[in-house]
Tab-separated table of N, CA and C in Angstrom:
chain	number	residue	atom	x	y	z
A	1	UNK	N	137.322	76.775	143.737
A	1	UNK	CA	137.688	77.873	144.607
A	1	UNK	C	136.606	78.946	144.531
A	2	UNK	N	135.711	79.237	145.800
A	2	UNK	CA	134.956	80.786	145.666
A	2	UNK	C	135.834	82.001	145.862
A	3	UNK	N	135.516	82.543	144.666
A	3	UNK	CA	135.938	83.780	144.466
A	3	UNK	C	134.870	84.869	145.586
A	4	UNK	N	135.184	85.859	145.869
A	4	UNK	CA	134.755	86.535	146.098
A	4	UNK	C	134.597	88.146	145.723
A	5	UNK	N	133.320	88.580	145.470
A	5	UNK	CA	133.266	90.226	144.955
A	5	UNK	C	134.282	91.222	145.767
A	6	UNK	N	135.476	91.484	144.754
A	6	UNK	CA	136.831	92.641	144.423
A	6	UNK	C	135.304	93.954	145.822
A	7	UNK	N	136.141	94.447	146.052
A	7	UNK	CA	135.833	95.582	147.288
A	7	UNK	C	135.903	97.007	146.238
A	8	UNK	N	135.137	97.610	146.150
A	8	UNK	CA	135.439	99.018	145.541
A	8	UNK	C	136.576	100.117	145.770
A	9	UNK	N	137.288	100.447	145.506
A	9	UNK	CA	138.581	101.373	146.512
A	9	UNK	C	137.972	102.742	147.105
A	10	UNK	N	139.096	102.683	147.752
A	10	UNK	CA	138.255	103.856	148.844
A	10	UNK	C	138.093	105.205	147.940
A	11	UNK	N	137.527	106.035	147.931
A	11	UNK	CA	136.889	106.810	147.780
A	11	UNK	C	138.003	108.014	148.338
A	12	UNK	N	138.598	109.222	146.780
A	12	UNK	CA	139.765	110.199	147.895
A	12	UNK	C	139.343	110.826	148.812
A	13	UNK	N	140.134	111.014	149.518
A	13	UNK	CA	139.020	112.235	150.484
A	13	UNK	C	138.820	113.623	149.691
A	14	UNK	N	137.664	114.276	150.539
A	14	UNK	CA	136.911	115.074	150.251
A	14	UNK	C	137.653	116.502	150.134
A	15	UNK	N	137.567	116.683	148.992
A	15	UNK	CA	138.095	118.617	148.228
A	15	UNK	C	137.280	119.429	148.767
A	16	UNK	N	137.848	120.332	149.645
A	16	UNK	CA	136.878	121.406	149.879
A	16	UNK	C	136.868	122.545	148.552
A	17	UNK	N	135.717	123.264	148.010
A	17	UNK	CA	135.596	124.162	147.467
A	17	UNK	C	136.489	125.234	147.560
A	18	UNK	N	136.855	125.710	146.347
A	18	UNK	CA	137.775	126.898	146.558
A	18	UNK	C	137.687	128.442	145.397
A	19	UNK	N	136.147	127.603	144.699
A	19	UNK	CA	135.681	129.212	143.949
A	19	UNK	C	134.262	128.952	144.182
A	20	UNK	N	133.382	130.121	143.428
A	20	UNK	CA	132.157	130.304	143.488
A	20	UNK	C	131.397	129.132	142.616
A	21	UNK	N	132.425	129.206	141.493
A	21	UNK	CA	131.874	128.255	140.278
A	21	UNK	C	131.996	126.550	141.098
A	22	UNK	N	132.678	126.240	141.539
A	22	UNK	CA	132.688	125.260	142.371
A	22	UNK	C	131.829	125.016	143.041
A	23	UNK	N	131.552	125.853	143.879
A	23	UNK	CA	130.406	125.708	145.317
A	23	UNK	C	129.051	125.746	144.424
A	24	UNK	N	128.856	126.290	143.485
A	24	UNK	CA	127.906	126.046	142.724
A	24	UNK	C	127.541	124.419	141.996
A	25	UNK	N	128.420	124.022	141.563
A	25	UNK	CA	128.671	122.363	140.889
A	25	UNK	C	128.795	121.733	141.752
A	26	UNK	N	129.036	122.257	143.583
A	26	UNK	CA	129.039	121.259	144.162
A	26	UNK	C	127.505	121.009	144.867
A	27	UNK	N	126.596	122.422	145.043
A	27	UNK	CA	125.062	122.338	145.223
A	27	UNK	C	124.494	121.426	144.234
A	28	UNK	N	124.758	121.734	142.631
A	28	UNK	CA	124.249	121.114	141.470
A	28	UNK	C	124.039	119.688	141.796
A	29	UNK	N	125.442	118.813	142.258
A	29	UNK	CA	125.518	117.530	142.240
A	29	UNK	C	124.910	117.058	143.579
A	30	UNK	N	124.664	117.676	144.752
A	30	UNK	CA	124.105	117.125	145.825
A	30	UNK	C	122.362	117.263	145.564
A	31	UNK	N	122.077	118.551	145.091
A	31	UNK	CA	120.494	118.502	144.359
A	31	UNK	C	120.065	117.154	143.270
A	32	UNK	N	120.883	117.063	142.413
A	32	UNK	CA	121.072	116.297	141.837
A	32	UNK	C	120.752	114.635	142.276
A	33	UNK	N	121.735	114.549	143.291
A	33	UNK	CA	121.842	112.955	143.666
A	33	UNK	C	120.627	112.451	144.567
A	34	UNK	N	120.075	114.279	145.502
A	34	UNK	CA	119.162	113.900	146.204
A	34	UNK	C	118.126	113.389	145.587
A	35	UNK	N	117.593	114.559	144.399
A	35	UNK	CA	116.691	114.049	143.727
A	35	UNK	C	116.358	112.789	142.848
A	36	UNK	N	117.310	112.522	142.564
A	36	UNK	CA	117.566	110.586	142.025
A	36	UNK	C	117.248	109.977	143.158
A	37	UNK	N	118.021	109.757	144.228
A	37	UNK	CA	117.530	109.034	145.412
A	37	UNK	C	116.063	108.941	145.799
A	38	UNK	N	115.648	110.454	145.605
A	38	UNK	CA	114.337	110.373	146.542
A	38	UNK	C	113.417	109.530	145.354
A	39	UNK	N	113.703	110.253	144.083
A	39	UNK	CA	112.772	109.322	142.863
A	39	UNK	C	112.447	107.753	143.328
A	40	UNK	N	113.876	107.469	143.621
A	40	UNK	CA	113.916	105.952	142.951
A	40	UNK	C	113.191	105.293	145.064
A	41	UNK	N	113.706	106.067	145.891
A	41	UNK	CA	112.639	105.571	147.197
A	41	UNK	C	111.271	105.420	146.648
A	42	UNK	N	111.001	106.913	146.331
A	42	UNK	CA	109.125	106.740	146.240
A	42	UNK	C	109.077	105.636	145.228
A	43	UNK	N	109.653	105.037	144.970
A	43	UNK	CA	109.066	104.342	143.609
A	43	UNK	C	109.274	103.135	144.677
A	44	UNK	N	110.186	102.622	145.163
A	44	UNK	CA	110.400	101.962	146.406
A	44	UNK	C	109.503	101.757	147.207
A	45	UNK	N	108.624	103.080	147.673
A	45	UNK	CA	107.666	103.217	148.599
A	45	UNK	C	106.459	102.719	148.045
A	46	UNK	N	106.504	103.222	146.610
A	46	UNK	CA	104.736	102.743	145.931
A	46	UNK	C	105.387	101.371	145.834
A	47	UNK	N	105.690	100.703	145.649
A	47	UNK	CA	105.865	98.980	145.272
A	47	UNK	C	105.488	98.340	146.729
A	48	UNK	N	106.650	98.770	147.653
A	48	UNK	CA	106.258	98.077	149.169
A	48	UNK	C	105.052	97.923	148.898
A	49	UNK	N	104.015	99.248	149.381
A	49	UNK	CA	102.582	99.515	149.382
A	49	UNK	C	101.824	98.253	148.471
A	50	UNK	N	101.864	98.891	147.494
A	50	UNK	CA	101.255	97.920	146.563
A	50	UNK	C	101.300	96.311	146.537
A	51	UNK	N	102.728	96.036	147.446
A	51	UNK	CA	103.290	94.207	147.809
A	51	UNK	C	104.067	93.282	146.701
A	52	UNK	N	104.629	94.140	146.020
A	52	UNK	CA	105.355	94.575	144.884
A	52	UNK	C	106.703	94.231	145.541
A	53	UNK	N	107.175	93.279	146.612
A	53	UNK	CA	108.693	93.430	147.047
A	53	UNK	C	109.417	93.142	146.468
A	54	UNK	N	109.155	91.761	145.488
A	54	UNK	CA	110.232	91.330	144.267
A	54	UNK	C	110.837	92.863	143.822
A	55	UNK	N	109.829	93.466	143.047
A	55	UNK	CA	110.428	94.481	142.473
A	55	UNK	C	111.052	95.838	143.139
A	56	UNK	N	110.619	95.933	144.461
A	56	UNK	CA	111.214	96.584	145.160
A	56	UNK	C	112.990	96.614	145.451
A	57	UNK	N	113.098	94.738	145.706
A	57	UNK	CA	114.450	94.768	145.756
A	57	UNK	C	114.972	94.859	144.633
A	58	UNK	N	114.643	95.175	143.317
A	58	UNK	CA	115.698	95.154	142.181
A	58	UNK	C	116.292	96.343	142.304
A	59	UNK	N	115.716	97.658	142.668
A	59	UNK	CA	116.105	99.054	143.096
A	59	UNK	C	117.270	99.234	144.227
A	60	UNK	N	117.638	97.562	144.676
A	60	UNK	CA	118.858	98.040	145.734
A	60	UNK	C	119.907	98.290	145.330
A	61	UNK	N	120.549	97.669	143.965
A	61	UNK	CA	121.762	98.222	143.314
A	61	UNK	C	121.813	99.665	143.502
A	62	UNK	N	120.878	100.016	142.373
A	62	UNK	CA	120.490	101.585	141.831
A	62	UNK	C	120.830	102.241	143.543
A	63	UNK	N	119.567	102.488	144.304
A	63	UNK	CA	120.041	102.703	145.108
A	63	UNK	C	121.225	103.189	146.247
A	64	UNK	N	121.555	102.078	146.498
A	64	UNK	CA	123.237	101.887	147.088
A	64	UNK	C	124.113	102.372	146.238
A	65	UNK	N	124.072	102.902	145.115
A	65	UNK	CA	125.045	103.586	144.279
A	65	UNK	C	124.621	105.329	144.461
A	66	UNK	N	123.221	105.748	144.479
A	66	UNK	CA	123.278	106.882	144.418
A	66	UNK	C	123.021	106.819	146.024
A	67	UNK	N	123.360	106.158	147.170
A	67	UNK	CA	123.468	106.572	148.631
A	67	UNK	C	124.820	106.859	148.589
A	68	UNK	N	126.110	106.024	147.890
A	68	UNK	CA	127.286	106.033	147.660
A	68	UNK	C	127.570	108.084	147.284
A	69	UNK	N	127.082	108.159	146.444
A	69	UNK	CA	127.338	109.516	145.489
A	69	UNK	C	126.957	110.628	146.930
A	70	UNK	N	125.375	110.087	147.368
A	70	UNK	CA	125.332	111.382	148.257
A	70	UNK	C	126.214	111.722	149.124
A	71	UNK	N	126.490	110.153	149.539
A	71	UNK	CA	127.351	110.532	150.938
A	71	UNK	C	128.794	111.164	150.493
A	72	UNK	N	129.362	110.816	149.360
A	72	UNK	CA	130.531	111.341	149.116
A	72	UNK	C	130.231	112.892	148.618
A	73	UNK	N	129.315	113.513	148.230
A	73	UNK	CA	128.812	115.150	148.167
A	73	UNK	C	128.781	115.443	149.303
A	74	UNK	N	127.815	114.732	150.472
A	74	UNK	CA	127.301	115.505	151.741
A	74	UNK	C	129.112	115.823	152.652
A	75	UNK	N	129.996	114.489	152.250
A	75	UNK	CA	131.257	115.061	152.818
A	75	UNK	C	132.214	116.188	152.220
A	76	UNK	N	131.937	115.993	150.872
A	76	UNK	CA	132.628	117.426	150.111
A	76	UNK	C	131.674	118.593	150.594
A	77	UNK	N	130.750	118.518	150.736
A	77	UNK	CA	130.201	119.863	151.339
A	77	UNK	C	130.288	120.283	152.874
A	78	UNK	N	130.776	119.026	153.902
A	78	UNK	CA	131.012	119.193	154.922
A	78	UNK	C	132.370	120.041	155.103
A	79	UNK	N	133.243	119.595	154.431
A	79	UNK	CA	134.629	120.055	154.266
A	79	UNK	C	134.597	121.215	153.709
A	80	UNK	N	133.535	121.758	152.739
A	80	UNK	CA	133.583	122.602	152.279
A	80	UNK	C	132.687	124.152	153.393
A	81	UNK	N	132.276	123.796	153.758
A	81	UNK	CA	131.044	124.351	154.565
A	81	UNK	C	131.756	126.262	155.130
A	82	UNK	N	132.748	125.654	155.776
A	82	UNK	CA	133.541	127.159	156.134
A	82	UNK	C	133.373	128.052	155.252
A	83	UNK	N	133.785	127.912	153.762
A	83	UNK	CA	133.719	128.675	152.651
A	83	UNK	C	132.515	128.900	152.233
A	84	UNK	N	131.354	128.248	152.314
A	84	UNK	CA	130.091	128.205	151.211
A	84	UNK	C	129.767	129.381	152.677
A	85	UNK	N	129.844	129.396	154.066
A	85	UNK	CA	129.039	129.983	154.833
A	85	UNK	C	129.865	132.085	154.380
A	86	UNK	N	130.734	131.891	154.170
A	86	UNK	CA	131.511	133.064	154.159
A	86	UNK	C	131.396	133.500	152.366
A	87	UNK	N	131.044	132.956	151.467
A	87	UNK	CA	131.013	133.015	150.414
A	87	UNK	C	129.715	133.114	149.811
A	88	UNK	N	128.985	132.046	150.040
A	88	UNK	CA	127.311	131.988	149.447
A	88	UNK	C	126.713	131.525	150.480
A	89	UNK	N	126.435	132.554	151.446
A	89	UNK	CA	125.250	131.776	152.730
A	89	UNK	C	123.842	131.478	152.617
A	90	UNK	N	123.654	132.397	151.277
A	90	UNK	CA	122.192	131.772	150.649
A	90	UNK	C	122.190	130.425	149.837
A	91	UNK	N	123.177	130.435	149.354
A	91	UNK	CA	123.362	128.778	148.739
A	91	UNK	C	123.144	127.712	150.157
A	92	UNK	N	123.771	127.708	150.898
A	92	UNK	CA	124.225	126.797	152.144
A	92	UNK	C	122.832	126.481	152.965
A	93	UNK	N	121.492	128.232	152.869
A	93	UNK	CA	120.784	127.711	153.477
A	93	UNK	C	119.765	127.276	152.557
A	94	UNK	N	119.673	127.779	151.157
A	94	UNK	CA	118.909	127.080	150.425
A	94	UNK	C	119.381	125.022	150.271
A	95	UNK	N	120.941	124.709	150.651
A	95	UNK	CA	120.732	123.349	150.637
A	95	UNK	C	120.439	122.547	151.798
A	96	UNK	N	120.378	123.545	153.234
A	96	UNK	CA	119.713	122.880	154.303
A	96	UNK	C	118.285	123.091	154.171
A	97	UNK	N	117.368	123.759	153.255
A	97	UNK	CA	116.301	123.947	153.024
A	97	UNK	C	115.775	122.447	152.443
A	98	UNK	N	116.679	122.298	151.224
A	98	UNK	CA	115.984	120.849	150.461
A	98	UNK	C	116.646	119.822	151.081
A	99	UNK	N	117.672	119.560	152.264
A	99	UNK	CA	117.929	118.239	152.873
A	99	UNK	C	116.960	117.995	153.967
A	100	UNK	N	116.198	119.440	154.669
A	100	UNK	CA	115.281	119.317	155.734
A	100	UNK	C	114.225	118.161	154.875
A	101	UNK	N	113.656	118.882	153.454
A	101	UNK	CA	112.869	117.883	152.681
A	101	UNK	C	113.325	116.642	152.334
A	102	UNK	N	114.150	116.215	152.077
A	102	UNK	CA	115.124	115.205	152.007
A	102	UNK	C	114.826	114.361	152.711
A	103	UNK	N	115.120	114.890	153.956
A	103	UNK	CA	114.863	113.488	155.310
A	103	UNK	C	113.424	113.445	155.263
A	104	UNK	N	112.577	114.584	155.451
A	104	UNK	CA	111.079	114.335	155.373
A	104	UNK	C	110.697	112.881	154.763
A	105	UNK	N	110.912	112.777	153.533
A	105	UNK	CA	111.136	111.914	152.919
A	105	UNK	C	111.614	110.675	152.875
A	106	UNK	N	112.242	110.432	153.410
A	106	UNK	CA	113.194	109.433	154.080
A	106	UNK	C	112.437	109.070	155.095
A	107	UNK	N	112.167	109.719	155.734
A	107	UNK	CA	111.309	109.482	157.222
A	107	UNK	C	109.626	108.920	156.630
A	108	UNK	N	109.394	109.035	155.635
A	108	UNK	CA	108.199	108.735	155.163
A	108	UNK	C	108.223	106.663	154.592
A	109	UNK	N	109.789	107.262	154.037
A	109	UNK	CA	109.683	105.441	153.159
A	109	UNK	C	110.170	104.859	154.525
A	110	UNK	N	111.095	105.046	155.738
A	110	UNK	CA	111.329	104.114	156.786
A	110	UNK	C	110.240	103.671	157.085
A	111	UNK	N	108.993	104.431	157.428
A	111	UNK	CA	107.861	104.217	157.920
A	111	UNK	C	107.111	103.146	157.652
A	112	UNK	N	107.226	103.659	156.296
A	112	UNK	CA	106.421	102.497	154.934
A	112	UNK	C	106.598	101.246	155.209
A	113	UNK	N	108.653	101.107	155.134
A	113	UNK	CA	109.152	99.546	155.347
A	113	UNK	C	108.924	99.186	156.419
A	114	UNK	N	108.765	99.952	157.671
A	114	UNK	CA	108.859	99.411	159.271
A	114	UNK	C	106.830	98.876	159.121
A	115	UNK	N	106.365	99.388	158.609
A	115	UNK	CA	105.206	98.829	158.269
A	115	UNK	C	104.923	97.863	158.266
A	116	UNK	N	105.077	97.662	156.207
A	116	UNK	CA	105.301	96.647	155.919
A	116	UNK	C	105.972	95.378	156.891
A	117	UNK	N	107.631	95.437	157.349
A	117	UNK	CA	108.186	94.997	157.963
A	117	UNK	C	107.200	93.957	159.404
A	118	UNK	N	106.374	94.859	159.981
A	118	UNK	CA	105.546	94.419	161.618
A	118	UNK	C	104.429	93.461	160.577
A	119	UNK	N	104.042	94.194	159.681
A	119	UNK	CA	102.568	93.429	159.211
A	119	UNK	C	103.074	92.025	158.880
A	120	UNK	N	103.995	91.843	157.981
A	120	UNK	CA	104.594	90.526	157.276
A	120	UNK	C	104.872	89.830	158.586
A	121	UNK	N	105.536	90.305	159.612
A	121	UNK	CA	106.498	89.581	160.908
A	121	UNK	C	104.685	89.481	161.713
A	122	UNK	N	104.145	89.597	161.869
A	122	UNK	CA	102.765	89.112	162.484
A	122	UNK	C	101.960	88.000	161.702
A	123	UNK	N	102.237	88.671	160.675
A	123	UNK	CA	101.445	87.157	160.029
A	123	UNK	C	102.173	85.566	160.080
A	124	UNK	N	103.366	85.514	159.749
A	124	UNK	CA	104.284	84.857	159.824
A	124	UNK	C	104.071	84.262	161.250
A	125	UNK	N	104.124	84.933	162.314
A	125	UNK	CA	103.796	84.637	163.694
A	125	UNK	C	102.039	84.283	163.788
A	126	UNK	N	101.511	84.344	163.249
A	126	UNK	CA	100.145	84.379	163.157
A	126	UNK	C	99.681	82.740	162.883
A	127	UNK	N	100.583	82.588	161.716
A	127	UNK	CA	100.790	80.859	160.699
A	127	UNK	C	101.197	80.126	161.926
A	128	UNK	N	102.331	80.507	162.429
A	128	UNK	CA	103.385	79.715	163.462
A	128	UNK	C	102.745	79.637	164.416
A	129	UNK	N	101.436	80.411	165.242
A	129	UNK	CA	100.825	80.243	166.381
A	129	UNK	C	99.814	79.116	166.040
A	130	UNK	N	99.258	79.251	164.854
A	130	UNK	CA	97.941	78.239	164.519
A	130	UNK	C	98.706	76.777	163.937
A	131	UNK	N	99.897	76.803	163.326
A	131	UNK	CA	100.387	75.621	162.805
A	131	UNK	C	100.617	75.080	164.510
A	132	UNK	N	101.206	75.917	165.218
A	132	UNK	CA	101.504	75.138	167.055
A	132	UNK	C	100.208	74.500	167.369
A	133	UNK	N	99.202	75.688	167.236
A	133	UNK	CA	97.958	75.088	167.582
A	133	UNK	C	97.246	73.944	167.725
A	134	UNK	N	97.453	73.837	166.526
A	134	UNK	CA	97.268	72.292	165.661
A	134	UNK	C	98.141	70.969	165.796
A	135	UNK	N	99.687	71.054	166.108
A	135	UNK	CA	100.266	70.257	166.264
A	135	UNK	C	100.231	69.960	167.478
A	136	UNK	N	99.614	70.364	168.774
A	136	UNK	CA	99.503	70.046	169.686
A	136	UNK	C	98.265	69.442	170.798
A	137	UNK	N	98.781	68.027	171.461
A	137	UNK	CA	97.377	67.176	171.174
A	137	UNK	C	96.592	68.022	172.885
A	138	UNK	N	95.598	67.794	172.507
A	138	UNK	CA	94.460	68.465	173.891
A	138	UNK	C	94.780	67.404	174.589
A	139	UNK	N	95.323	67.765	175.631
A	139	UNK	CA	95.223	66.252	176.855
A	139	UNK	C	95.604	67.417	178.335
A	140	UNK	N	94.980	66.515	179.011
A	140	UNK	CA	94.887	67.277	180.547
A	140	UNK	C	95.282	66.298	181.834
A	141	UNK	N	96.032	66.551	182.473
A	141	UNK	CA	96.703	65.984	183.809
A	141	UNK	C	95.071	65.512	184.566
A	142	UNK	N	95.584	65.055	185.237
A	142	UNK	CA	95.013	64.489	186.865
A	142	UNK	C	94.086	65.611	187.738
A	143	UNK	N	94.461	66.670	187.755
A	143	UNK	CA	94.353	68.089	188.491
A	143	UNK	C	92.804	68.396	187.093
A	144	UNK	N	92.869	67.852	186.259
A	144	UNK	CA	91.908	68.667	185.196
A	144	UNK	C	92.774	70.009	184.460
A	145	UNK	N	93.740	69.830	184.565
A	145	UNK	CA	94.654	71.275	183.848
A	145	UNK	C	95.313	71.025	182.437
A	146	UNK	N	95.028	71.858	181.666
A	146	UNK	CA	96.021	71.556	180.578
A	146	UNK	C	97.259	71.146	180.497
A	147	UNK	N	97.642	70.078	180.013
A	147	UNK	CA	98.499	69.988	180.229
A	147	UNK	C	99.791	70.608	179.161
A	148	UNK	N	101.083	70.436	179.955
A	148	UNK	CA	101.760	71.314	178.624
A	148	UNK	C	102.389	70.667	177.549
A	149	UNK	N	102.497	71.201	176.331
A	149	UNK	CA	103.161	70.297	175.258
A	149	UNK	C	104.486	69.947	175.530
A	150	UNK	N	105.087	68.893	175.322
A	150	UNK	CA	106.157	68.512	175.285
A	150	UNK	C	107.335	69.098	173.853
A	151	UNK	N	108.534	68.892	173.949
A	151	UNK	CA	109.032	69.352	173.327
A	151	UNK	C	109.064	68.344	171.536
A	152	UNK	N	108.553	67.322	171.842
A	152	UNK	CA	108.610	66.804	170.554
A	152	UNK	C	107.172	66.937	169.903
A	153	UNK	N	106.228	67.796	170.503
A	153	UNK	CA	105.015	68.689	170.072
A	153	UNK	C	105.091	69.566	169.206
A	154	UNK	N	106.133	70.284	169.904
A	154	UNK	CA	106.539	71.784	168.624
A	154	UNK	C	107.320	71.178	167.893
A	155	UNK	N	106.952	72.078	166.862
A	155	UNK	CA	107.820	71.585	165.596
A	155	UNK	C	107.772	73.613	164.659
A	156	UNK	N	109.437	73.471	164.737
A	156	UNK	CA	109.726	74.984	164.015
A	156	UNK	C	109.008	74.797	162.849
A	157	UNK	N	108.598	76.641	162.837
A	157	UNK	CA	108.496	76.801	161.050
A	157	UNK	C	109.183	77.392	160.481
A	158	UNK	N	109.662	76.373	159.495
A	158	UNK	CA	110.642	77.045	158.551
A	158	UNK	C	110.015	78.017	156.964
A	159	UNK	N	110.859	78.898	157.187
A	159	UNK	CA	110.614	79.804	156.270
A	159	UNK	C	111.498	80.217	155.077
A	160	UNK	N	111.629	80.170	153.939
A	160	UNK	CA	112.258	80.255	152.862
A	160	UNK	C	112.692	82.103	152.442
A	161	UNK	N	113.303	82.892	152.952
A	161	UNK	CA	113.517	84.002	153.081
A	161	UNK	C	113.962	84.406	151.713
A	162	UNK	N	114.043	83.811	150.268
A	162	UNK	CA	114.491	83.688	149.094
A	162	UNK	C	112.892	84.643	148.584
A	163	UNK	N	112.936	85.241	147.547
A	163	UNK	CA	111.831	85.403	147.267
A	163	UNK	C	111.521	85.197	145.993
């Protein structure tokens, strides 16, 4: 019998803030999670670069756990937001200050992978154009025209997506 991986439970919903000391521990932990996240991207980002992907994907656990944490802060602070704006509006814009940097950031490692991502997907297509190349015999019609390969000419390439 396959078992399958138990589902995590949902997550309570989100407490809005209701003192100063709060709205404070709740900046702490979103500074906090951002800055873990962004660590463990750039480190993400230098590996891509470098062609380092094995080790890139070992960082998806890690990862997906502190995307988990942010998103459950970024909604306690959503819920909370009425209060932090009427209470500490310098807190609120000092944390749209470091999420503007945040995405900066973010917007830097998408880049990286969409990169990476086209370069690998061209070469791959690159193999598959010259392996066609090759499997297909030069012969020309009546007219003097190339003629076209038949379908038992091509032959897929298979690719092992395991790494």
């Amino acid at each position: 019998m396959i078992q399958r991986p138990q589902a995590k439970p949902a997550a309570a919903p989100a407490q809005a803030v209701a003192t100063p000391v709060e709205a404070r521990k709740l900046a702490e932990d979103l500074m906090e999670v951002m800055g873990a996240l962004l660590g463990v991207i750039e480190r993400e980002t230098e590996l891509v670069r470098a062609g380092k992907i094995r080790e890139a994907l070992r960082l998806e656990e890690q990862k997906g756990e502190l995307s988990r944490r942010y998103m459950v802060t970024v909604e306690s602070l959503k819920t909370s937001q009425k209060y932090l704006s009427q209470v500490s509006p310098e807190l609120l814009a000092s944390l749209r200050r470091h999420h503007d940097t945040f995405r900066a950031m973010l917007q830097i490692n998408l880049t990286v992978l969409a990169t990476a991502h086209a370069v690998s997907e061209g070469i791959v297509r690159g193999v598959n154009t010259e392996i066609q190349r090759r499997n297909i015999p030069n012969t020309y019609t009546a007219s003097g025209q190339r003629a076209a390969p038949g379908p038992r000419n091509i032959r897929p390439l298979a690719v092992s997506r395991s790494l």
